Tab-separated table of C-alpha atoms in Angstrom:
chain	number	residue	atom	x	y	z
A	84	MET	CA	60.231	13.431	-20.686
A	85	THR	CA	60.827	15.109	-24.014
A	86	ALA	CA	61.375	13.322	-27.309
A	87	ILE	CA	65.046	14.327	-27.315
A	88	GLU	CA	65.588	12.876	-23.832
A	89	GLN	CA	63.909	9.620	-24.832
A	90	TYR	CA	66.010	9.496	-27.990
A	91	LEU	CA	69.200	9.918	-25.979
A	92	ILE	CA	68.194	7.113	-23.603
A	93	ASP	CA	67.293	4.839	-26.529
A	94	THR	CA	70.595	5.659	-28.253
A	95	TYR	CA	72.539	4.830	-25.092
A	96	ARG	CA	70.681	1.514	-24.639
A	97	ALA	CA	71.226	0.596	-28.277
A	98	SER	CA	74.954	1.269	-27.998
A	99	GLN	CA	75.168	-0.847	-24.828
A	100	HIS	CA	73.335	-3.813	-26.380
A	101	GLY	CA	74.827	-3.583	-29.867
A	102	ASP	CA	71.437	-2.850	-31.432
A	103	PRO	CA	70.990	-0.473	-34.389
A	104	MET	CA	70.538	3.187	-33.473
A	105	PRO	CA	66.971	4.547	-33.461
A	106	PRO	CA	66.042	7.270	-35.945
A	107	PRO	CA	66.201	10.821	-34.569
A	108	PRO	CA	62.880	12.399	-33.603
A	109	GLY	CA	61.189	14.345	-36.379
A	110	ARG	CA	63.151	12.713	-39.192
A	111	ASP	CA	60.079	11.436	-41.045
A	112	ASP	CA	57.599	14.210	-40.191
A	113	VAL	CA	57.582	15.763	-43.665
A	114	ALA	CA	57.105	12.376	-45.318
A	115	VAL	CA	54.116	11.617	-43.066
A	116	VAL	CA	52.456	14.949	-43.898
A	117	ARG	CA	52.999	14.389	-47.620
A	118	ALA	CA	51.574	10.875	-47.412
A	119	ALA	CA	48.498	12.143	-45.557
A	120	ARG	CA	47.964	14.849	-48.181
A	121	SER	CA	48.351	12.355	-51.024
A	122	TYR	CA	45.883	9.999	-49.354
A	123	GLN	CA	43.381	12.835	-48.917
A	124	GLN	CA	43.682	13.723	-52.608
A	125	PHE	CA	43.316	10.037	-53.552
A	126	ARG	CA	40.134	9.733	-51.478
A	127	ALA	CA	38.751	12.896	-53.095
A	128	VAL	CA	39.238	11.384	-56.559
A	129	LEU	CA	37.578	8.124	-55.504
A	130	ASP	CA	34.618	10.101	-54.152
A	131	GLY	CA	34.228	11.809	-57.534
A	132	GLY	CA	35.877	15.115	-56.714
A	133	GLU	CA	39.067	16.784	-57.791
A	134	ALA	CA	42.506	16.282	-56.302
A	135	ARG	CA	42.736	19.888	-55.172
A	136	ARG	CA	45.822	21.598	-53.900
A	137	PRO	CA	45.034	22.669	-50.312
A	138	TRP	CA	47.791	25.298	-50.263
A	139	ARG	CA	46.044	27.185	-53.049
A	140	ALA	CA	42.832	27.399	-51.028
A	141	ALA	CA	44.761	28.522	-47.947
A	142	LEU	CA	46.580	31.193	-49.947
A	143	ARG	CA	43.293	32.388	-51.415
A	144	ARG	CA	41.784	32.667	-47.902
A	145	ILE	CA	44.757	34.672	-46.679
A	146	LEU	CA	44.772	37.052	-49.631
A	147	THR	CA	41.014	37.709	-49.662
A	148	ARG	CA	40.570	38.237	-45.923
A	149	PRO	CA	39.834	41.864	-44.968
A	150	HIS	CA	42.551	43.723	-43.110
A	151	PRO	CA	41.785	44.780	-39.492
A	152	CYS	CA	42.946	48.380	-40.080
């Protein structure tokens, strides 16, 4: 069963019982990723390192990689 199918079943059950509707799947995904990144940066500072920006390192890897041609 997919997440959408489960959401539709949960929405139907909630409407039948008068319960509040469940949040749609994927609504908080971006917030979870941001929180994980912030926590990783926080742990790096506690360990004595820098709170680096991981997207900068990824961009640097992409731009410095040799082309296959």
